[in-house]
Coordinates of C-alpha atoms and ligand atoms in Angstrom, one line a residue:
M264 CA -8.4 21.8 -24.1
D265 CA -4.7 21.9 -23.5
Q266 CA -3.1 21.1 -20.2
T267 CA -2.3 24.6 -19.1
S268 CA -6.0 25.6 -19.2
A269 CA -6.8 22.3 -17.4
L270 CA -4.7 23.4 -14.5
Q271 CA -6.7 26.6 -14.0
N272 CA -10.0 24.9 -13.9
E273 CA -12.0 24.3 -10.8
L274 CA -12.1 20.9 -9.3
H275 CA -13.6 20.1 -5.9
L276 CA -12.9 17.1 -3.7
L277 CA -16.1 16.8 -1.7
A278 CA -14.6 14.5 0.9
F279 CA -17.0 14.4 3.8
S280 CA -18.3 17.9 3.4
K281 CA -21.9 16.6 3.1
Y282 CA -21.8 16.0 6.8
P283 CA -20.8 19.3 8.4
T284 CA -21.5 18.0 11.9
F285 CA -18.9 15.3 11.5
Q286 CA -16.1 17.5 10.2
L287 CA -14.3 17.7 13.5
V288 CA -14.7 14.0 14.2
V289 CA -13.3 13.2 10.7
F290 CA -10.5 15.7 11.2
I291 CA -9.4 14.3 14.5
S292 CA -9.6 10.6 13.6
V293 CA -7.8 11.2 10.3
L294 CA -5.1 13.2 12.0
F295 CA -4.8 10.4 14.7
M296 CA -4.5 7.7 12.1
Y297 CA -2.1 9.7 10.0
L298 CA 0.3 10.4 12.8
L299 CA 0.1 6.8 14.1
S300 CA 0.9 5.3 10.7
I301 CA 3.8 7.7 10.2
A302 CA 5.2 7.0 13.7
G303 CA 4.7 3.3 13.4
N304 CA 6.3 3.0 10.0
V305 CA 9.2 5.3 10.9
F306 CA 9.7 3.3 14.1
V307 CA 9.8 -0.1 12.3
F308 CA 12.2 1.4 9.7
I309 CA 14.6 2.7 12.3
T310 CA 14.4 -0.4 14.4
V311 CA 15.3 -2.7 11.4
L312 CA 18.2 -0.5 10.3
Q313 CA 19.6 -0.3 13.8
T314 CA 19.4 -4.0 14.6
P315 CA 22.0 -6.2 12.9
Q316 CA 20.0 -9.3 13.7
L317 CA 17.2 -7.9 11.5
H318 CA 19.5 -7.4 8.5
T319 CA 17.8 -10.2 6.5
P320 CA 16.0 -10.1 3.1
M321 CA 12.6 -10.3 4.8
Y322 CA 13.2 -7.2 6.9
F323 CA 14.9 -5.2 4.1
F324 CA 11.7 -5.8 2.1
L325 CA 9.7 -4.8 5.1
C326 CA 11.7 -1.5 5.2
N327 CA 10.7 -0.9 1.6
L328 CA 7.1 -1.4 2.6
T329 CA 7.3 1.1 5.4
V330 CA 8.7 3.7 3.0
L331 CA 5.8 3.0 0.6
D332 CA 3.2 3.2 3.4
V333 CA 4.5 6.6 4.5
L334 CA 4.5 7.9 0.9
Y335 CA 1.0 6.5 0.3
V336 CA -0.7 8.1 3.4
S337 CA 1.3 11.3 2.9
V338 CA 0.0 12.0 -0.6
I339 CA -3.6 11.6 0.4
L340 CA -4.3 12.3 4.1
P341 CA -2.7 15.8 4.5
K342 CA -4.9 17.1 1.7
L343 CA -7.9 15.5 3.3
L344 CA -7.0 17.1 6.6
V345 CA -6.8 20.6 5.0
I346 CA -10.1 20.0 3.3
T347 CA -11.9 19.0 6.4
F348 CA -10.3 21.7 8.5
T349 CA -10.7 24.7 6.2
G350 CA -13.8 23.5 4.3
D351 CA -12.1 24.5 1.1
T352 CA -12.6 21.6 -1.2
R353 CA -10.6 22.9 -4.1
I354 CA -7.8 20.9 -5.6
T355 CA -5.8 21.6 -8.8
Y356 CA -5.8 19.1 -11.6
L357 CA -2.1 18.8 -11.2
G358 CA -2.5 17.9 -7.5
C359 CA -5.2 15.4 -8.4
F360 CA -3.0 13.7 -11.0
T361 CA -0.1 13.7 -8.6
Q362 CA -2.3 11.8 -6.1
I363 CA -3.2 9.3 -8.7
F364 CA 0.5 8.9 -9.7
F365 CA 1.7 8.1 -6.1
Y366 CA -1.4 6.1 -5.2
V367 CA -0.9 3.8 -8.2
F368 CA 2.8 3.7 -7.7
S369 CA 2.5 2.6 -4.1
I370 CA -0.1 -0.1 -4.8
G371 CA 1.8 -1.5 -7.7
T372 CA 5.2 -1.5 -6.0
E373 CA 3.7 -2.8 -2.8
V374 CA 2.0 -5.8 -4.4
C375 CA 5.3 -6.6 -6.2
L376 CA 7.2 -6.4 -3.0
L377 CA 4.7 -8.7 -1.2
T378 CA 5.2 -11.2 -4.0
S379 CA 9.0 -11.0 -3.6
M380 CA 8.5 -11.6 0.1
A381 CA 6.3 -14.6 -0.5
Y382 CA 9.2 -16.0 -2.6
D383 CA 11.6 -15.2 0.2
R384 CA 9.4 -17.1 2.7
Y385 CA 9.1 -20.0 0.2
V386 CA 12.9 -20.3 -0.1
A387 CA 13.4 -19.9 3.7
I388 CA 10.9 -22.6 4.6
C389 CA 11.0 -25.1 1.7
I390 CA 14.7 -25.0 0.7
P391 CA 16.4 -23.6 3.9
L392 CA 19.8 -25.1 3.1
R393 CA 20.1 -23.0 0.0
Y394 CA 18.5 -19.9 1.5
F395 CA 21.7 -17.8 1.8
V396 CA 22.8 -18.8 -1.7
I397 CA 19.5 -17.9 -3.4
M398 CA 18.5 -14.8 -1.4
K399 CA 21.9 -13.1 -1.7
R400 CA 22.0 -9.4 -1.1
S401 CA 22.3 -8.8 -4.9
T402 CA 19.2 -11.0 -5.5
C403 CA 17.1 -9.0 -3.0
L404 CA 18.4 -5.7 -4.5
I405 CA 17.3 -6.9 -8.0
F406 CA 13.9 -7.9 -6.7
S407 CA 13.3 -4.6 -4.9
M408 CA 14.7 -2.5 -7.8
F409 CA 12.5 -4.3 -10.2
C410 CA 9.5 -3.6 -8.0
W411 CA 10.3 0.1 -7.7
I412 CA 10.9 0.5 -11.4
I413 CA 7.9 -1.4 -12.6
G414 CA 5.7 0.6 -10.1
T415 CA 7.1 3.9 -11.4
F416 CA 6.7 2.8 -15.1
N417 CA 3.1 1.7 -14.5
S418 CA 2.0 4.8 -12.7
L419 CA 3.7 7.0 -15.2
M420 CA 1.6 5.5 -17.9
Y421 CA -1.6 6.4 -16.0
Y422 CA -0.2 9.9 -15.4
L423 CA 0.5 10.5 -19.0
L424 CA -2.8 9.1 -20.2
I425 CA -4.9 10.9 -17.7
S426 CA -3.2 14.3 -18.1
K427 CA -4.1 14.1 -21.8
L428 CA -7.8 13.8 -21.1
S429 CA -10.0 16.9 -21.1
F430 CA -12.1 17.8 -18.1
P431 CA -15.0 20.2 -17.7
S432 CA -14.2 23.6 -16.3
F433 CA -16.1 22.9 -13.1
S434 CA -16.4 19.5 -11.6
E435 CA -16.8 17.8 -8.3
I436 CA -15.5 14.4 -7.1
N437 CA -17.5 12.8 -4.4
H438 CA -14.5 11.2 -2.7
F439 CA -11.8 12.2 -0.3
F440 CA -8.9 11.8 -2.7
C441 CA -8.5 11.6 -6.5
H442 CA -9.7 8.1 -6.9
M443 CA -9.0 6.9 -10.5
K444 CA -12.6 5.8 -11.2
S445 CA -14.1 9.1 -9.9
V446 CA -11.7 11.1 -12.0
L447 CA -12.4 9.1 -15.1
S448 CA -16.1 9.5 -14.6
I449 CA -15.9 13.3 -14.9
A450 CA -13.6 13.3 -18.0
C451 CA -15.1 14.6 -21.2
S452 CA -12.9 12.8 -23.6
D453 CA -12.7 9.1 -24.4
S454 CA -10.9 7.1 -21.7
T455 CA -11.0 3.7 -23.2
S456 CA -7.2 3.4 -23.2
I457 CA -7.1 3.9 -19.5
S458 CA -9.9 1.4 -18.9
N459 CA -7.9 -1.1 -20.9
L460 CA -4.8 -0.3 -18.8
I461 CA -6.8 -0.9 -15.7
T462 CA -8.0 -4.3 -16.9
A463 CA -4.4 -5.2 -17.9
D464 CA -3.2 -4.1 -14.5
G465 CA -5.9 -6.0 -12.7
F466 CA -4.6 -9.1 -14.5
L467 CA -0.9 -8.4 -14.0
F468 CA -0.9 -6.9 -10.5
G469 CA -4.0 -8.6 -9.2
L470 CA -4.3 -12.1 -10.6
V471 CA -0.7 -13.0 -11.5
T472 CA 0.8 -11.9 -8.2
L473 CA -2.0 -13.6 -6.3
I474 CA -1.3 -16.8 -8.1
L475 CA 2.4 -16.5 -7.4
I476 CA 1.8 -15.8 -3.7
L477 CA -0.7 -18.7 -3.4
T478 CA 1.7 -21.1 -5.1
S479 CA 4.4 -20.1 -2.6
Y480 CA 2.1 -20.6 0.3
M481 CA 0.9 -24.0 -1.1
Y482 CA 4.5 -25.2 -1.0
I483 CA 5.1 -23.6 2.4
I484 CA 2.0 -25.2 4.0
S485 CA 2.8 -28.6 2.6
T486 CA 6.3 -28.3 4.0
I487 CA 5.0 -27.2 7.4
L488 CA 2.6 -30.2 7.5
K489 CA 5.5 -32.5 7.0
I490 CA 7.3 -31.2 10.1
L491 CA 6.8 -33.8 12.9
T492 CA 6.9 -31.8 16.1
S493 CA 4.1 -29.3 16.8
S494 CA 6.5 -26.8 18.3
G495 CA 8.6 -27.0 15.1
R496 CA 5.5 -26.5 13.0
R497 CA 4.4 -23.5 15.1
K498 CA 7.9 -21.9 14.9
T499 CA 8.0 -22.3 11.1
F500 CA 4.5 -20.9 10.7
T501 CA 5.3 -17.9 12.9
S502 CA 8.1 -16.9 10.5
C503 CA 5.6 -16.3 7.7
S504 CA 2.3 -15.5 9.5
S505 CA 2.8 -11.7 9.6
H506 CA 3.5 -11.7 5.9
L507 CA 0.4 -13.8 5.3
I508 CA -1.8 -11.4 7.4
I509 CA -0.5 -8.3 5.5
V510 CA -1.0 -10.0 2.1
M511 CA -4.6 -10.9 3.1
L512 CA -5.4 -7.4 4.4
F513 CA -3.9 -5.9 1.2
F514 CA -5.7 -8.1 -1.3
F515 CA -9.1 -8.2 0.5
T516 CA -9.3 -4.4 1.0
S517 CA -7.6 -2.7 -1.9
L518 CA -8.1 -5.1 -4.8
F519 CA -11.7 -5.9 -3.8
L520 CA -12.5 -2.3 -3.7
N521 CA -10.6 -1.3 -6.9
M522 CA -12.3 -4.0 -8.9
K523 CA -15.8 -3.4 -7.7
A524 CA -18.1 -1.8 -10.1
E525 CA -18.9 1.9 -9.5
S526 CA -22.5 2.6 -8.6
K527 CA -24.1 5.9 -7.6
C528 CA -25.8 4.5 -4.5
S529 CA -22.7 3.0 -3.0
Q530 CA -20.5 6.1 -3.2
E531 CA -20.8 6.9 0.5
W532 CA -20.0 3.3 1.4
D533 CA -17.1 3.4 -1.0
K534 CA -15.7 6.4 0.8
A535 CA -16.0 4.8 4.2
F536 CA -14.5 1.6 3.0
S537 CA -11.6 3.4 1.2
M538 CA -10.8 5.0 4.5
V539 CA -10.0 1.5 5.8
Y540 CA -7.3 0.8 3.3
I541 CA -6.0 4.3 2.9
A542 CA -5.6 5.1 6.6
V543 CA -6.2 2.0 8.7
V544 CA -4.1 -0.6 6.8
P545 CA -0.9 1.4 6.7
M546 CA -1.4 2.0 10.4
L547 CA -1.8 -1.7 11.1
N548 CA 1.1 -3.0 9.0
P549 CA 3.9 -1.9 11.4
L550 CA 1.9 -3.2 14.4
I551 CA 1.4 -6.6 12.8
Y552 CA 5.1 -6.9 12.0
S553 CA 6.4 -5.7 15.4
L554 CA 3.8 -7.2 17.7
R555 CA 3.6 -10.6 16.1
N556 CA 7.3 -10.9 15.8
K557 CA 9.6 -12.0 18.5
E558 CA 12.8 -10.8 16.7
V559 CA 11.4 -7.3 16.4
L560 CA 10.1 -7.2 20.0
D561 CA 13.5 -8.3 21.3
A562 CA 15.2 -5.6 19.3
V563 CA 12.8 -3.0 20.7
K564 CA 13.3 -4.2 24.3
K565 CA 17.0 -4.1 23.8
S566 CA 17.1 -0.6 22.4
M567 CA 14.8 0.6 25.1
K568 CA 17.1 -0.9 27.8
N569 CA 20.1 0.8 26.1
T570 CA 18.5 4.2 26.1
V571 CA 17.3 3.9 29.7
M572 CA 20.7 2.8 31.0
Ligands
LIG124 C1 14.7 -2.3 -0.1 O1 15.1 -3.6 -0.2 C2 16.4 -3.8 -0.7 C3 16.6 -5.3 -0.9 O2 16.4 -6.1 0.3 C4 17.4 -3.2 0.3 O3 18.7 -3.4 -0.2 C5 17.1 -1.7 0.4 O4 18.0 -1.2 1.4 C6 15.7 -1.5 0.8 N1 15.4 -0.1 0.7 C7 14.7 0.6 1.7 C8 14.6 2.0 1.5 O5 14.3 0.1 2.7

């Protein structure tokens, strides 16, 4: 089957349509989370750009994360909203592959950025005197460019491989977005190459980045323990605690779920749990960064004062 005929076939994203009584609840809560994560991320993005004190590598990386979070939720949740609102579960194969592309892109780029941020925290805390020499503007730019490029390249490979597979003329996906595993499970042709790519990615984006982040934090913690005053210790720890929370949220939710074996009985749980990292985590990220962070809070207070006066 060639690709043009694949585009005309019927594909259904079942989402939560098995529970008609819950449709309205699902719709309202998803809409609420979607708007909140867009608002939160846009707010952090604007605050960082408008505050000269926040023009540091850490916050520039954070801006990159907010852009990714907006992209990530926007490629999945609006379609889910349409499905729950209209009850029309159809999606085109092209739409489905596009979701996979941006989903994989966001996750890959995000994990790479989180690793760069861990390195940034390592330099800031363990070798502070050389911080501004090492984390120059050009270094940060190279780090972030590298992440965006490797993220694009990686998801492009999936896109090309998946769009070459053949699919039945009618199929249903019991998920609320085109989750890679669900899409592969309905494919008629051999998908070994994609399975191999997933394994390689699990190693590169999961294990290698996790080891790099853990190594940074081992150095960071041993440096913090050497600080003599407890207020100094707390202050230093605060400068990396929000990053640490976001890293833990990210790894526990997304990688845990993506690596878990697919089983028929756990599909409903999978969906519910996916909701956590698709909708809840992007909503929490800006909150964690702004509420736990005195610099951001100060900037917010200041800009509010300016607009009021
Ligand atoms: C991403 O990070 C880089 C490096 O810190 C920065 O120069 C760039 O402006 C950021 N881009 C966005 C969209 O936030």
